[in-house]
PDB file of C-alpha atoms in Angstrom:
ATOM      1  CA  ASP A   1      88.733  94.276 156.047  1.00  0.00           C
ATOM      2  CA  GLY A   2      88.340  97.822 157.785  1.00  0.00           C
ATOM      3  CA  GLY A   3      91.050 100.502 156.853  1.00  0.00           C
ATOM      4  CA  ILE A   4      92.666  98.698 153.906  1.00  0.00           C
ATOM      5  CA  THR A   5      90.770  98.871 150.390  1.00  0.00           C
ATOM      6  CA  GLN A   6      91.952  97.094 147.257  1.00  0.00           C
ATOM      7  CA  SER A   7      90.749  97.588 143.884  1.00  0.00           C
ATOM      8  CA  PRO A   8      89.566  96.379 141.591  1.00  0.00           C
ATOM      9  CA  LYS A   9      88.096  93.405 143.288  1.00  0.00           C
ATOM     10  CA  TYR A  10      87.900  91.402 140.064  1.00  0.00           C
ATOM     11  CA  LEU A  11      90.856  91.822 137.267  1.00  0.00           C
ATOM     12  CA  PHE A  12      91.152  90.307 133.979  1.00  0.00           C
ATOM     13  CA  ARG A  13      93.911  90.678 131.689  1.00  0.00           C
ATOM     14  CA  LYS A  14      95.108  89.672 128.247  1.00  0.00           C
ATOM     15  CA  GLU A  15      98.570  87.706 128.190  1.00  0.00           C
ATOM     16  CA  GLY A  16     101.348  90.145 127.573  1.00  0.00           C
ATOM     17  CA  GLN A  17      99.866  93.178 129.457  1.00  0.00           C
ATOM     18  CA  ASN A  18     100.981  95.082 132.424  1.00  0.00           C
ATOM     19  CA  VAL A  19      98.254  95.564 135.081  1.00  0.00           C
ATOM     20  CA  THR A  20      98.452  97.511 138.284  1.00  0.00           C
ATOM     21  CA  LEU A  21      96.835  96.608 141.578  1.00  0.00           C
ATOM     22  CA  SER A  22      95.573  99.087 144.280  1.00  0.00           C
ATOM     23  CA  CYS A  23      96.178  98.896 147.831  1.00  0.00           C
ATOM     24  CA  GLU A  24      95.567 102.043 150.093  1.00  0.00           C
ATOM     25  CA  GLN A  25      95.414 102.119 154.324  1.00  0.00           C
ATOM     26  CA  ASN A  26      94.064 104.621 156.485  1.00  0.00           C
ATOM     27  CA  LEU A  27      95.299 103.112 159.463  1.00  0.00           C
ATOM     28  CA  ASN A  28      98.874 105.140 159.670  1.00  0.00           C
ATOM     29  CA  HIS A  29     100.718 101.831 159.280  1.00  0.00           C
ATOM     30  CA  ASP A  30     104.534 101.823 158.373  1.00  0.00           C
ATOM     31  CA  ALA A  31     104.896  98.623 156.724  1.00  0.00           C
ATOM     32  CA  MET A  32     102.590  97.194 153.895  1.00  0.00           C
ATOM     33  CA  TYR A  33     102.911  93.940 152.362  1.00  0.00           C
ATOM     34  CA  TRP A  34     101.887  92.155 149.163  1.00  0.00           C
ATOM     35  CA  TYR A  35     100.774  88.522 149.285  1.00  0.00           C
ATOM     36  CA  ARG A  36      99.625  85.911 146.444  1.00  0.00           C
ATOM     37  CA  GLN A  37      97.529  83.163 147.371  1.00  0.00           C
ATOM     38  CA  ASP A  38      96.963  79.704 145.108  1.00  0.00           C
ATOM     39  CA  PRO A  39      94.541  76.954 146.294  1.00  0.00           C
ATOM     40  CA  GLY A  40      96.433  74.803 148.458  1.00  0.00           C
ATOM     41  CA  GLN A  41      99.659  76.805 148.873  1.00  0.00           C
ATOM     42  CA  GLY A  42      98.739  79.101 151.512  1.00  0.00           C
ATOM     43  CA  LEU A  43      99.959  82.955 151.063  1.00  0.00           C
ATOM     44  CA  ARG A  44     103.423  83.625 149.357  1.00  0.00           C
ATOM     45  CA  LEU A  45     104.823  86.637 149.937  1.00  0.00           C
ATOM     46  CA  ILE A  46     105.801  89.051 147.079  1.00  0.00           C
ATOM     47  CA  TYR A  47     107.000  92.590 148.023  1.00  0.00           C
ATOM     48  CA  TYR A  48     107.208  94.490 151.499  1.00  0.00           C
ATOM     49  CA  SER A  49     107.958  97.876 152.334  1.00  0.00           C
ATOM     50  CA  GLN A  50     108.598  99.005 156.182  1.00  0.00           C
ATOM     51  CA  ILE A  51     108.888 103.086 155.278  1.00  0.00           C
ATOM     52  CA  VAL A  52     108.489 105.285 152.526  1.00  0.00           C
ATOM     53  CA  ASN A  53     110.534 105.089 149.439  1.00  0.00           C
ATOM     54  CA  ASP A  54     112.057 101.475 150.390  1.00  0.00           C
ATOM     55  CA  PHE A  55     110.990  98.206 149.627  1.00  0.00           C
ATOM     56  CA  GLN A  56     112.300  94.941 149.943  1.00  0.00           C
ATOM     57  CA  LYS A  57     111.866  91.591 147.520  1.00  0.00           C
ATOM     58  CA  GLY A  58     109.782  88.569 149.139  1.00  0.00           C
ATOM     59  CA  ASP A  59     110.134  85.048 148.007  1.00  0.00           C
ATOM     60  CA  ILE A  60     108.632  85.541 144.823  1.00  0.00           C
ATOM     61  CA  ALA A  61     109.025  88.810 143.516  1.00  0.00           C
ATOM     62  CA  GLU A  62     109.985  87.937 139.823  1.00  0.00           C
ATOM     63  CA  GLY A  63     107.483  89.433 137.369  1.00  0.00           C
ATOM     64  CA  TYR A  64     106.272  91.684 139.719  1.00  0.00           C
ATOM     65  CA  SER A  65     107.079  95.426 140.699  1.00  0.00           C
ATOM     66  CA  VAL A  66     105.908  98.021 143.503  1.00  0.00           C
ATOM     67  CA  SER A  67     106.074 101.392 144.548  1.00  0.00           C
ATOM     68  CA  ARG A  68     105.749 103.423 148.025  1.00  0.00           C
ATOM     69  CA  GLU A  69     105.908 106.938 147.006  1.00  0.00           C
ATOM     70  CA  LYS A  70     103.423 107.379 149.866  1.00  0.00           C
ATOM     71  CA  LYS A  71     102.783 105.944 153.469  1.00  0.00           C
ATOM     72  CA  GLU A  72      98.993 105.019 152.445  1.00  0.00           C
ATOM     73  CA  SER A  73      99.544 103.387 149.168  1.00  0.00           C
ATOM     74  CA  PHE A  74     101.443 100.395 148.278  1.00  0.00           C
ATOM     75  CA  PRO A  75     100.568  99.788 144.298  1.00  0.00           C
ATOM     76  CA  LEU A  76     101.533  96.369 142.603  1.00  0.00           C
ATOM     77  CA  THR A  77     101.886  96.009 139.142  1.00  0.00           C
ATOM     78  CA  VAL A  78     102.328  92.148 137.788  1.00  0.00           C
ATOM     79  CA  THR A  79     104.085  92.557 134.629  1.00  0.00           C
ATOM     80  CA  SER A  80     104.202  90.741 131.509  1.00  0.00           C
ATOM     81  CA  ALA A  81     107.532  88.657 132.745  1.00  0.00           C
ATOM     82  CA  GLN A  82     105.243  87.047 135.214  1.00  0.00           C
ATOM     83  CA  LYS A  83     104.541  83.523 133.851  1.00  0.00           C
ATOM     84  CA  ASN A  84     101.553  82.260 135.729  1.00  0.00           C
ATOM     85  CA  PRO A  85      99.682  85.458 137.439  1.00  0.00           C
ATOM     86  CA  THR A  86      96.238  84.087 137.650  1.00  0.00           C
ATOM     87  CA  ALA A  87      95.730  84.100 141.575  1.00  0.00           C
ATOM     88  CA  PHE A  88      93.948  86.190 144.288  1.00  0.00           C
ATOM     89  CA  TYR A  89      96.469  89.011 145.519  1.00  0.00           C
ATOM     90  CA  LEU A  90      96.189  90.396 149.010  1.00  0.00           C
ATOM     91  CA  CYS A  91      97.744  93.298 150.562  1.00  0.00           C
ATOM     92  CA  ALA A  92      98.267  93.945 154.298  1.00  0.00           C
ATOM     93  CA  SER A  93      99.684  96.626 156.556  1.00  0.00           C
ATOM     94  CA  ARG A  94     101.570  96.724 160.089  1.00  0.00           C
ATOM     95  CA  VAL A  95     102.203  99.348 162.523  1.00  0.00           C
ATOM     96  CA  SER A  96     105.961  98.795 162.392  1.00  0.00           C
ATOM     97  CA  GLY A  97     106.804  99.733 165.733  1.00  0.00           C
ATOM     98  CA  ALA A  98     107.306  96.133 166.918  1.00  0.00           C
ATOM     99  CA  SER A  99     107.765  93.225 165.085  1.00  0.00           C
ATOM    100  CA  THR A 100     105.292  91.037 166.559  1.00  0.00           C
ATOM    101  CA  ASP A 101     102.602  93.507 165.838  1.00  0.00           C
ATOM    102  CA  THR A 102      99.456  92.060 163.733  1.00  0.00           C
ATOM    103  CA  GLN A 103      99.359  92.263 160.041  1.00  0.00           C
ATOM    104  CA  TYR A 104      96.001  93.222 158.861  1.00  0.00           C
ATOM    105  CA  PHE A 105      94.623  92.452 155.415  1.00  0.00           C
ATOM    106  CA  GLY A 106      92.502  93.857 152.609  1.00  0.00           C
ATOM    107  CA  PRO A 107      89.783  92.306 150.888  1.00  0.00           C
ATOM    108  CA  GLY A 108      92.106  90.921 147.945  1.00  0.00           C
ATOM    109  CA  THR A 109      92.209  91.101 144.243  1.00  0.00           C
ATOM    110  CA  ARG A 110      91.351  88.385 142.227  1.00  0.00           C
ATOM    111  CA  LEU A 111      93.240  88.406 138.975  1.00  0.00           C
ATOM    112  CA  THR A 112      92.511  86.420 135.728  1.00  0.00           C
ATOM    113  CA  VAL A 113      94.485  86.092 132.878  1.00  0.00           C
ATOM    114  CA  LEU A 114      92.346  85.393 129.398  1.00  0.00           C
TER     115      LEU A 114
ATOM    116  CA  ALA B   1     114.708  76.443 157.405  1.00  0.00           C
ATOM    117  CA  GLN B   2     111.856  78.300 159.139  1.00  0.00           C
ATOM    118  CA  SER B   3     108.529  76.769 158.570  1.00  0.00           C
ATOM    119  CA  VAL B   4     104.571  76.251 159.648  1.00  0.00           C
ATOM    120  CA  ALA B   5     102.615  73.425 158.969  1.00  0.00           C
ATOM    121  CA  GLN B   6      99.215  72.370 159.201  1.00  0.00           C
ATOM    122  CA  PRO B   7      98.902  68.797 158.586  1.00  0.00           C
ATOM    123  CA  GLU B   8      94.892  68.438 157.832  1.00  0.00           C
ATOM    124  CA  ASP B   9      93.830  70.132 154.574  1.00  0.00           C
ATOM    125  CA  GLN B  10      90.039  69.615 155.670  1.00  0.00           C
ATOM    126  CA  VAL B  11      88.542  69.129 159.190  1.00  0.00           C
ATOM    127  CA  ASN B  12      85.089  68.207 159.467  1.00  0.00           C
ATOM    128  CA  VAL B  13      83.022  68.521 162.682  1.00  0.00           C
ATOM    129  CA  ALA B  14      79.437  68.883 163.896  1.00  0.00           C
ATOM    130  CA  GLU B  15      77.966  72.134 165.349  1.00  0.00           C
ATOM    131  CA  GLY B  16      78.115  71.718 169.113  1.00  0.00           C
ATOM    132  CA  ASN B  17      81.272  69.661 169.161  1.00  0.00           C
ATOM    133  CA  PRO B  18      84.507  70.989 169.997  1.00  0.00           C
ATOM    134  CA  LEU B  19      87.108  71.631 167.088  1.00  0.00           C
ATOM    135  CA  THR B  20      90.627  71.175 166.972  1.00  0.00           C
ATOM    136  CA  VAL B  21      92.619  72.682 163.855  1.00  0.00           C
ATOM    137  CA  LYS B  22      96.593  71.603 164.004  1.00  0.00           C
ATOM    138  CA  CYS B  23      99.621  73.989 163.676  1.00  0.00           C
ATOM    139  CA  THR B  24     103.186  72.919 164.001  1.00  0.00           C
ATOM    140  CA  TYR B  25     106.083  75.254 163.765  1.00  0.00           C
ATOM    141  CA  SER B  26     109.815  75.218 162.835  1.00  0.00           C
ATOM    142  CA  VAL B  27     111.451  78.650 164.029  1.00  0.00           C
ATOM    143  CA  SER B  28     114.591  79.600 165.096  1.00  0.00           C
ATOM    144  CA  GLY B  29     114.647  81.831 168.372  1.00  0.00           C
ATOM    145  CA  ASN B  30     111.548  82.744 169.997  1.00  0.00           C
ATOM    146  CA  PRO B  31     108.485  81.668 168.206  1.00  0.00           C
ATOM    147  CA  TYR B  32     105.990  84.211 167.427  1.00  0.00           C
ATOM    148  CA  LEU B  33     102.539  82.539 166.001  1.00  0.00           C
ATOM    149  CA  PHE B  34      99.326  83.909 164.629  1.00  0.00           C
ATOM    150  CA  TRP B  35      96.133  82.256 163.541  1.00  0.00           C
ATOM    151  CA  TYR B  36      93.795  84.071 160.396  1.00  0.00           C
ATOM    152  CA  VAL B  37      90.524  83.123 159.352  1.00  0.00           C
ATOM    153  CA  GLN B  38      89.330  83.476 155.736  1.00  0.00           C
ATOM    154  CA  TYR B  39      85.793  83.764 154.340  1.00  0.00           C
ATOM    155  CA  PRO B  40      85.484  82.940 150.543  1.00  0.00           C
ATOM    156  CA  ASN B  41      86.638  85.538 148.195  1.00  0.00           C
ATOM    157  CA  ARG B  42      87.735  87.643 151.473  1.00  0.00           C
ATOM    158  CA  GLY B  43      90.582  88.829 152.987  1.00  0.00           C
ATOM    159  CA  LEU B  44      92.413  87.166 156.098  1.00  0.00           C
ATOM    160  CA  GLN B  45      90.858  88.300 159.659  1.00  0.00           C
ATOM    161  CA  PHE B  46      92.930  87.965 162.448  1.00  0.00           C
ATOM    162  CA  LEU B  47      92.033  85.794 165.251  1.00  0.00           C
ATOM    163  CA  LEU B  48      94.929  85.798 167.695  1.00  0.00           C
ATOM    164  CA  LYS B  49      98.518  85.801 168.187  1.00  0.00           C
ATOM    165  CA  TYR B  50     101.008  84.151 170.943  1.00  0.00           C
ATOM    166  CA  ILE B  51     104.150  86.208 171.797  1.00  0.00           C
ATOM    167  CA  THR B  52     105.022  85.103 174.857  1.00  0.00           C
ATOM    168  CA  GLY B  53     103.243  84.356 178.479  1.00  0.00           C
ATOM    169  CA  ASP B  54     100.602  82.012 179.102  1.00  0.00           C
ATOM    170  CA  ASN B  55     100.421  78.988 176.967  1.00  0.00           C
ATOM    171  CA  LEU B  56      96.728  79.572 176.380  1.00  0.00           C
ATOM    172  CA  VAL B  57      95.576  82.368 174.065  1.00  0.00           C
ATOM    173  CA  LYS B  58      92.276  83.494 173.591  1.00  0.00           C
ATOM    174  CA  GLY B  59      90.947  85.276 170.596  1.00  0.00           C
ATOM    175  CA  SER B  60      87.883  86.527 168.441  1.00  0.00           C
ATOM    176  CA  TYR B  61      84.804  84.885 168.238  1.00  0.00           C
ATOM    177  CA  GLY B  62      85.224  82.339 170.801  1.00  0.00           C
ATOM    178  CA  PHE B  63      88.611  80.725 169.515  1.00  0.00           C
ATOM    179  CA  GLU B  64      91.688  80.260 171.586  1.00  0.00           C
ATOM    180  CA  ALA B  65      94.722  78.435 170.789  1.00  0.00           C
ATOM    181  CA  GLU B  66      97.265  76.306 173.174  1.00  0.00           C
ATOM    182  CA  PHE B  67     101.072  76.985 172.539  1.00  0.00           C
ATOM    183  CA  ASN B  68     103.043  73.846 173.263  1.00  0.00           C
ATOM    184  CA  LYS B  69     106.676  74.141 173.170  1.00  0.00           C
ATOM    185  CA  SER B  70     107.818  70.758 173.511  1.00  0.00           C
ATOM    186  CA  GLN B  71     105.504  69.882 170.766  1.00  0.00           C
ATOM    187  CA  THR B  72     106.195  72.498 168.754  1.00  0.00           C
ATOM    188  CA  SER B  73     102.432  73.237 168.082  1.00  0.00           C
ATOM    189  CA  PHE B  74      99.959  75.987 168.217  1.00  0.00           C
ATOM    190  CA  HIS B  75      96.185  74.413 167.699  1.00  0.00           C
ATOM    191  CA  LEU B  76      93.728  76.460 167.293  1.00  0.00           C
ATOM    192  CA  LYS B  77      90.601  75.510 169.422  1.00  0.00           C
ATOM    193  CA  LYS B  78      86.753  76.211 170.141  1.00  0.00           C
ATOM    194  CA  PRO B  79      84.677  74.477 172.682  1.00  0.00           C
ATOM    195  CA  SER B  80      81.697  74.188 170.783  1.00  0.00           C
ATOM    196  CA  ALA B  81      81.633  74.905 166.687  1.00  0.00           C
ATOM    197  CA  LEU B  82      79.092  76.764 164.687  1.00  0.00           C
ATOM    198  CA  VAL B  83      78.073  76.569 161.469  1.00  0.00           C
ATOM    199  CA  SER B  84      79.429  79.850 160.578  1.00  0.00           C
ATOM    200  CA  ASP B  85      82.911  79.055 161.735  1.00  0.00           C
ATOM    201  CA  SER B  86      82.915  76.849 158.142  1.00  0.00           C
ATOM    202  CA  ALA B  87      86.033  78.851 156.491  1.00  0.00           C
ATOM    203  CA  LEU B  88      89.743  78.621 155.740  1.00  0.00           C
ATOM    204  CA  TYR B  89      91.980  78.491 158.790  1.00  0.00           C
ATOM    205  CA  PHE B  90      95.701  79.708 158.548  1.00  0.00           C
ATOM    206  CA  CYS B  91      98.405  79.548 160.841  1.00  0.00           C
ATOM    207  CA  ALA B  92     101.467  81.776 160.391  1.00  0.00           C
ATOM    208  CA  GLY B  93     104.673  82.451 162.198  1.00  0.00           C
ATOM    209  CA  LEU B  94     107.030  85.332 162.267  1.00  0.00           C
ATOM    210  CA  THR B  95     110.410  85.008 160.358  1.00  0.00           C
ATOM    211  CA  GLY B  96     112.839  87.004 158.502  1.00  0.00           C
ATOM    212  CA  GLY B  97     114.101  88.625 161.703  1.00  0.00           C
ATOM    213  CA  GLY B  98     110.678  89.848 162.581  1.00  0.00           C
ATOM    214  CA  ASN B  99     109.703  91.091 158.849  1.00  0.00           C
ATOM    215  CA  LYS B 100     107.843  88.319 157.345  1.00  0.00           C
ATOM    216  CA  LEU B 101     104.727  86.172 157.993  1.00  0.00           C
ATOM    217  CA  THR B 102     105.627  82.353 156.925  1.00  0.00           C
ATOM    218  CA  PHE B 103     101.902  80.593 156.333  1.00  0.00           C
ATOM    219  CA  GLY B 104     100.803  77.087 156.451  1.00  0.00           C
ATOM    220  CA  THR B 105      98.751  75.830 153.568  1.00  0.00           C
ATOM    221  CA  GLY B 106      95.555  76.502 155.291  1.00  0.00           C
ATOM    222  CA  THR B 107      92.905  73.828 156.816  1.00  0.00           C
ATOM    223  CA  GLN B 108      89.517  74.229 155.653  1.00  0.00           C
ATOM    224  CA  LEU B 109      86.751  73.615 158.310  1.00  0.00           C
ATOM    225  CA  LYS B 110      83.766  72.483 157.546  1.00  0.00           C
ATOM    226  CA  VAL B 111      80.823  72.444 160.564  1.00  0.00           C
ATOM    227  CA  GLU B 112      77.812  70.605 159.720  1.00  0.00           C
ATOM    228  CA  LEU B 113      74.467  70.477 161.481  1.00  0.00           C
TER     229      LEU B 113
END
């Protein structure tokens, strides 16, 4: 987990509220990613960013938004439009020099909608 | 469609015995494959990857993986399992022009005394 921090570790949200999950990395990596993990489904890509001020939708972007104003930060907002937001959210980063570089993961944030 | 499959939801093995966690892939072009491990309520930890070269890849914590092009497989192996190896293991393949990792559904490994 070293070098990538996610906060908070646990987050509770009422239905209809937007919440923002933090992801910070001090690895000087160019690329950053957000994944959602549900039991039995593996990890699914929400959004990714290869450089500052640029990001692309992943496979399940609906109901989520991101920003990339700084190289070290890639916050994820879970909006009220996300119908089933309860999940474990994982942030990752990668040196973007070669596509085969390894992605490294943060410790995750567990979001529960009450 | 490019995909990675882990055919076993759970693998049980006795401590000291060899372990194998299976992964098969279906990707276009050169396959770039990864193994990660996840402990409860933690992020994923990188174990090893296959990019090119030797078919036997050695990684962290005594794990290795064998790339088999004819069988489109990338099975994770360890000669002697430890109770502390009990965790959730994910196989992943690089897709989307190298920008995305596609993950298998994970295999829960349980090592018993």
